[in-house]
Amino acid sequence: MKKNDVVTVEVTDIGIGGEGIGKVDGYTLFIKDAVIGDTVEVKVMKAKKNYGYARLMRIVKESAFRVSARCPEARRCGGCQIQEMDYRKQLEFKNTKVRNNLIRLGSVEEELLDQIMEPIAGMEEPFRYRNKAQFPIGVDKEGNLIAGFYAGRTHDIIANTECILGVEQNREILEIILQYMKENCVAAYDEKSGKGLIRHVLIRYGFTTKEIMVCLVINGTKLPKADRLIKKLTQLEGMTSITLSPNTRRDNVIMGNSYEVLWGQGFITDYIGNVKYQISPLSFYQVNPVQTEKLYGLALEYADLKGTETVWDLYCGIGTISLFLAQKAKQVYGVEIVPQAIEDAKNNAKINEINNAAFYVGKAEEVLPDYYEEYAKTHGGEKARADVIVVDPPRKGCDETLLETIVKMEPEKVVYVSCDSATLARDLKYLCE
């Protein structure tokens, strides 16, 4: 296969970035915007020895699983990959992906997996669910101010204030900010030159409390004529927090390291189950509250706490899982590398009147091994134990030093919450061995 070849191919799988996968005489093609079951005519854009990337030219035969995208920008925008595939098929694809990773990378036997793997827990309505959105601000080719999302694998902004994954309030907030910028000659940040002021707008929404946070990420320290913007934003129902986060770095990190309150308070409040959380602009907080409640409920169910257990919650963030567990455990210890998150966790324990949760700043792969070694020194060689250890690591999974310490502590149960089934499978292989 070579560049510019035009071929017809049936799509049989989906890649990690949501692109369709098909084969022509054993040669693998990755095709953006194609879904499982499509037969498509494609043009090869890049050809490697055993695989290539192709552009969808024409759908010859539509898949039975193809649906119309709810968002008109779904194909151009880099935010959604498989919106044109029926949601039930999306769940089936995700289920298969996890299953295959556990077999291939985790060495879990298929027969055992049939017995232990539970059904996937999807959503009833997979739209308008995000409680957080980060919109880059820029200009289009005509010089008009725009807000939206980056096109796939680029930093070109696709103008879109009406993302259907986010809450409806986002559109009005963005229109107010763009109008303020236009009327007061406030420039959008330009990545190439490093000039301009407003880089991103972060919006958070409390699904239970209906509180709204707006945080402007700026290439500077001051917002000119901020009172005019505040006046408009505070007319919106639920507006609770308006903040600035200075970020003058020339990199791809969205948020600055700090924030300043322009109006209201520096956080919004929301609930998961009956636990209340204060969420600041820099807090990590799960973006899908409906699924988060299911997820944490399952974590609590798997932990099967009776009220006598000591629990470690590693990578605890602002204490979301820790506080869920503390309601049923004797003592919970949370560990998180971000100091601000630990401050939030301590505060969240306080506002929920939870007294059996303690939190520590540091890398989980350092804090737990150090605790284990120190405990032996101060307890005459006795081993530190935990009844339950919960981990919720970033995509890279757990460090092997941490996994080794978990094994040494001989917990009755390990509850592993993962956002990447490949690293989950790798870590489970180590733990199961």
XYZ file of C-alpha atoms in Angstrom:
433
model
C 0.000 0.000 0.000
C 1.345 3.466 -0.837
C 0.328 7.088 -0.334
C -2.686 8.275 -2.400
C -3.947 4.739 -3.051
C -7.760 4.632 -3.024
C -9.245 1.379 -1.676
C -12.502 -0.006 -0.294
C -12.306 -1.561 3.169
C -14.623 -2.974 5.838
C -14.112 -1.543 9.320
C -13.839 -4.309 11.920
C -12.378 -2.594 14.992
C -11.612 0.759 16.624
C -8.182 2.082 17.611
C -7.147 3.708 20.863
C -7.917 7.185 19.478
C -11.377 6.216 18.216
C -10.336 5.718 14.587
C -11.828 2.830 12.591
C -9.556 -0.098 11.712
C -9.826 -2.179 8.558
C -7.525 -4.514 6.609
C -6.777 -4.779 2.882
C -4.869 -7.976 2.016
C -3.501 -8.088 5.567
C -2.428 -4.408 5.526
C -3.958 -2.416 8.415
C -5.522 0.983 7.812
C -6.581 3.478 10.501
C -9.523 5.597 9.310
C -10.862 8.583 11.266
C -14.679 8.914 11.406
C -15.322 5.302 10.369
C -17.205 3.019 12.773
C -17.329 -0.741 13.213
C -19.402 -2.325 10.454
C -18.900 0.450 7.860
C -17.662 -0.394 4.375
C -15.801 2.710 3.213
C -13.809 4.085 0.326
C -10.628 5.667 1.650
C -7.506 7.423 0.418
C -4.174 6.472 1.990
C -2.536 9.602 3.451
C 0.461 8.016 5.183
C 1.855 4.531 4.485
C 4.195 2.610 6.799
C 5.504 -0.913 6.186
C 2.650 -2.812 7.888
C 0.030 -0.141 8.495
C -1.157 3.220 7.254
C -3.511 6.144 7.904
C -6.343 6.862 5.481
C -8.942 9.574 4.965
C -12.601 8.627 4.692
C -13.763 9.590 1.179
C -17.148 7.895 0.962
C -19.307 5.493 2.964
C -20.107 2.630 0.580
C -22.296 0.774 3.069
C -23.336 2.183 6.432
C -22.819 0.145 9.568
C -25.927 -1.019 11.418
C -24.333 0.758 14.414
C -23.863 4.143 12.708
C -25.986 7.001 14.074
C -26.148 10.723 13.322
C -23.844 12.751 15.544
C -25.750 15.024 17.940
C -23.017 17.665 17.587
C -22.474 19.268 14.144
C -18.750 19.680 14.948
C -18.203 16.079 16.097
C -15.931 15.161 13.163
C -13.757 18.294 13.217
C -13.519 18.659 16.996
C -10.885 16.643 18.861
C -13.105 16.176 21.909
C -15.313 13.291 20.693
C -14.159 10.294 18.677
C -17.029 7.811 18.368
C -20.174 9.925 18.593
C -21.406 8.446 15.298
C -21.527 4.945 16.784
C -24.586 3.697 18.675
C -23.994 4.065 22.432
C -24.722 0.383 23.124
C -22.024 -0.506 20.585
C -19.676 1.999 22.245
C -20.164 0.163 25.549
C -19.572 -3.187 23.859
C -16.351 -1.828 22.327
C -15.135 -0.502 25.703
C -16.014 -3.778 27.405
C -14.040 -5.742 24.776
C -11.088 -3.369 25.099
C -10.843 -3.936 28.856
C -11.315 -7.687 28.432
C -8.611 -7.974 25.753
C -6.125 -5.952 27.801
C -6.693 -8.195 30.832
C -6.082 -11.301 28.694
C -3.183 -9.979 26.599
C -1.327 -7.768 29.094
C -2.587 -9.123 32.399
C -2.312 -12.842 31.511
C -5.790 -13.466 32.941
C -7.194 -16.746 31.624
C -10.291 -16.323 29.464
C -12.271 -18.919 31.401
C -11.547 -17.139 34.682
C -12.454 -13.785 33.131
C -15.839 -15.195 32.083
C -16.513 -15.909 35.758
C -15.212 -12.695 37.346
C -15.752 -9.845 34.863
C -18.980 -7.989 35.604
C -21.216 -6.258 33.008
C -20.255 -2.756 31.920
C -22.196 -0.008 33.758
C -23.132 2.608 31.157
C -25.211 5.787 31.282
C -28.890 6.169 30.516
C -28.245 9.487 28.732
C -24.610 9.949 27.586
C -24.889 13.702 26.895
C -24.867 16.904 29.009
C -23.045 15.038 31.769
C -19.765 16.948 32.201
C -19.498 19.170 35.280
C -16.286 20.754 33.970
C -15.191 22.222 30.637
C -12.014 24.030 29.565
C -12.400 26.199 26.468
C -9.361 27.663 24.661
C -9.883 31.251 23.479
C -8.484 32.461 20.166
C -9.310 34.103 16.838
C -10.481 32.629 13.540
C -8.967 33.341 10.096
C -11.012 36.531 9.832
C -9.752 37.749 13.216
C -13.014 37.146 15.094
C -12.803 36.087 18.742
C -13.774 32.434 19.258
C -14.061 29.825 22.012
C -14.236 26.090 21.407
C -12.060 22.999 21.378
C -8.918 21.939 19.567
C -9.201 19.943 16.363
C -7.720 16.443 16.668
C -3.929 16.376 17.159
C -3.645 20.154 16.596
C -4.007 23.423 18.473
C -6.368 24.859 15.864
C -9.525 25.968 17.682
C -12.872 24.740 16.359
C -15.401 27.413 17.341
C -18.061 25.746 19.470
C -19.778 27.257 22.492
C -22.530 24.598 22.424
C -20.743 21.358 23.352
C -23.478 18.805 24.043
C -21.348 16.932 26.573
C -21.286 20.012 28.784
C -24.069 21.851 30.583
C -26.261 24.337 28.712
C -25.025 27.225 30.892
C -21.569 27.057 29.229
C -22.790 28.730 26.031
C -24.170 31.854 27.750
C -21.052 32.220 29.908
C -18.732 32.024 26.887
C -20.820 34.505 24.903
C -20.637 36.999 27.801
C -16.835 36.610 27.991
C -16.314 36.964 24.213
C -18.566 40.052 24.153
C -16.643 41.588 27.096
C -13.345 40.958 25.273
C -14.655 42.548 22.076
C -16.136 45.638 23.781
C -13.044 46.259 25.937
C -10.329 45.335 23.409
C -9.035 42.426 25.509
C -6.915 40.199 23.269
C -6.978 36.427 23.080
C -3.686 34.662 23.752
C -1.667 33.649 20.691
C 0.451 30.525 21.233
C 2.908 31.338 18.425
C 3.792 34.856 19.548
C 3.161 34.395 23.281
C 1.149 37.641 23.242
C -2.463 38.333 24.176
C -4.180 37.902 27.523
C -6.996 35.349 27.830
C -5.863 31.774 27.203
C -8.652 29.506 28.498
C -11.974 29.643 30.304
C -12.622 26.941 32.897
C -16.264 26.397 33.873
C -17.415 24.085 36.669
C -21.021 23.275 37.505
C -22.416 21.611 40.630
C -25.048 19.131 39.462
C -26.599 18.882 42.929
C -26.128 22.456 44.170
C -26.455 24.239 40.748
C -23.473 26.421 41.703
C -21.298 27.795 38.873
C -17.576 28.613 38.803
C -15.836 30.608 36.070
C -12.037 30.778 36.047
C -10.174 32.779 33.396
C -6.645 31.552 32.657
C -4.624 34.614 31.651
C -1.180 35.399 30.272
C -0.563 38.019 32.951
C -1.734 38.985 36.426
C -4.570 41.492 35.905
C -7.823 41.566 33.958
C -8.639 45.041 32.590
C -12.084 46.439 33.432
C -12.881 43.218 35.284
C -15.858 44.885 36.994
C -17.714 44.995 33.637
C -17.330 41.249 33.151
C -18.226 40.506 36.773
C -21.414 42.575 36.467
C -22.604 40.476 33.505
C -21.584 37.068 34.875
C -23.144 37.646 38.291
C -26.531 38.133 36.681
C -26.535 34.418 35.822
C -28.420 32.183 38.225
C -26.092 30.027 40.319
C -22.919 32.085 39.779
C -20.840 31.462 42.901
C -17.166 31.863 42.052
C -15.256 34.036 39.544
C -11.472 33.639 39.610
C -8.266 34.312 37.649
C -5.439 31.811 37.197
C -2.228 33.480 35.931
C -0.250 31.308 33.479
C 2.629 32.981 31.617
C 4.415 29.741 30.701
C 5.006 28.853 27.029
C 3.793 25.261 27.273
C 0.649 23.140 26.856
C -0.379 23.110 30.539
C -3.754 24.848 30.764
C -4.008 26.059 34.361
C -1.594 28.271 36.263
C -0.184 27.181 39.637
C -2.438 29.510 41.634
C -5.654 31.477 41.391
C -7.091 34.765 42.661
C -10.727 35.365 43.592
C -12.306 38.203 41.590
C -15.807 37.765 42.996
C -17.606 35.418 45.377
C -15.614 32.555 46.838
C -12.743 30.425 45.575
C -14.750 27.231 45.230
C -18.115 25.693 44.477
C -19.756 22.956 46.536
C -21.201 19.722 45.234
C -22.151 16.253 46.463
C -21.379 12.676 45.526
C -23.956 10.614 47.376
C -24.289 12.254 50.786
C -20.685 13.501 50.934
C -20.141 17.229 50.328
C -17.053 18.528 48.489
C -15.602 21.997 48.018
C -14.027 22.199 44.570
C -11.499 24.908 43.665
C -10.278 25.793 40.146
C -7.208 23.574 40.643
C -9.002 20.617 42.268
C -9.145 17.255 40.560
C -12.776 16.155 40.595
C -14.422 13.481 38.469
C -16.185 15.143 35.519
C -19.179 12.774 35.297
C -21.144 12.912 38.575
C -23.713 10.269 37.592
C -21.064 7.663 36.754
C -18.812 8.759 39.629
C -21.514 7.864 42.131
C -21.802 4.421 40.511
C -18.015 4.041 40.500
C -17.503 5.009 44.146
C -20.487 2.934 45.198
C -18.846 -0.101 43.580
C -15.487 0.717 45.203
C -17.236 0.802 48.585
C -19.069 -2.438 47.812
C -15.823 -4.177 46.790
C -14.050 -2.947 49.942
C -16.873 -4.584 51.982
C -16.049 -2.574 55.088
C -17.414 -3.620 58.507
C -16.215 -0.644 60.570
C -13.036 -2.181 62.014
C -10.684 -1.717 59.049
C -7.633 0.431 58.422
C -7.727 1.672 54.819
C -5.082 3.401 52.679
C -6.366 5.466 49.737
C -3.468 6.201 47.377
C -3.669 8.997 44.782
C -6.607 10.308 46.810
C -7.005 13.725 45.118
C -9.350 15.943 47.162
C -10.439 12.942 49.223
C -13.438 11.889 47.138
C -13.030 8.126 47.593
C -11.406 8.485 51.039
C -14.447 10.184 52.520
C -16.788 7.644 50.951
C -14.739 4.874 52.618
C -14.392 6.701 55.948
C -18.149 6.402 56.492
C -17.715 2.632 56.852
C -14.078 2.166 57.998
C -12.310 2.588 61.341
C -9.502 4.730 59.892
C -8.600 5.986 56.408
C -5.215 7.396 55.307
C -5.123 9.346 52.028
C -1.980 10.126 50.018
C -1.713 12.647 47.162
C 1.238 14.491 45.558
C -0.592 17.825 45.041
C -0.477 19.989 48.223
C -3.587 21.996 47.272
C -5.554 18.767 46.801
C -4.562 17.600 50.296
C -5.672 20.938 51.753
C -9.003 20.426 49.963
C -9.229 16.844 51.277
C -8.665 17.960 54.879
C -11.243 20.702 54.465
C -13.743 18.281 52.893
C -13.318 15.935 55.862
C -13.952 18.875 58.195
C -17.133 20.127 56.471
C -18.535 16.574 56.481
C -17.562 16.147 60.171
C -15.496 13.065 59.280
C -12.806 12.602 61.938
C -11.341 9.231 60.970
C -9.566 10.328 57.771
C -5.980 11.660 57.717
C -4.194 12.970 54.621
C -0.520 13.171 53.603
C 1.267 15.085 50.828
C 3.732 13.088 48.764
C 4.225 10.526 46.031
C 2.345 7.332 46.837
C 5.379 5.308 45.672
C 7.471 7.086 48.327
C 5.032 7.685 51.190
C 3.784 4.103 51.573
C 7.215 2.369 51.321
C 8.705 4.942 53.759
C 5.806 4.351 56.165
C 6.320 0.581 55.908
C 10.066 0.832 56.670
C 9.607 3.367 59.478
C 6.846 1.306 61.107
C 9.149 -1.713 61.355
C 11.894 0.416 62.964
C 9.568 1.904 65.583
C 7.633 -1.309 66.327
C 10.446 -3.746 66.956
C 10.420 -5.233 63.453
C 6.645 -5.696 63.343
C 5.188 -5.340 59.847
C 2.793 -2.511 58.988
C -0.551 -3.865 57.858
C -3.619 -2.550 56.074
C -6.981 -4.253 55.759
C -7.881 -2.555 52.478
C -5.734 -0.562 50.051
C -7.427 1.556 47.383
C -5.452 2.937 44.434
C -6.695 5.395 41.811
C -3.505 6.213 39.870
C -3.018 8.379 36.759
C -2.868 6.747 33.321
C 0.687 5.490 33.825
C -0.566 3.172 36.595
C 1.294 2.258 39.788
C 5.050 2.313 40.307
C 6.471 -1.185 40.916
C 7.953 -0.051 44.259
C 4.438 0.803 45.395
C 3.016 -2.528 44.185
C 5.797 -4.334 46.048
C 4.912 -2.491 49.276
C 1.202 -3.252 48.814
C 2.061 -6.968 48.617
C 4.277 -6.729 51.716
C 1.452 -5.115 53.720
C -0.777 -8.134 53.023
C -4.138 -6.364 52.764
C -7.296 -8.458 52.695
C -8.394 -6.538 49.601
C -6.977 -4.177 46.993
C -9.511 -2.005 45.172
C -7.922 -0.668 41.971
C -9.754 2.197 40.228
C -8.243 2.712 36.784
C -8.543 5.173 33.897
C -6.356 3.049 31.590
C -7.093 -0.660 31.285
C -3.656 -1.368 29.734
C -1.689 -0.205 32.789
C -4.357 -1.754 35.034
C -3.732 -5.136 33.367
C 0.039 -4.758 33.743
C -0.267 -3.944 37.456
C -2.774 -6.757 38.090
C -0.347 -9.213 36.531
C 2.268 -8.203 39.122
C -0.208 -8.303 42.036
C -1.748 -11.624 41.025
C 1.677 -13.258 40.660
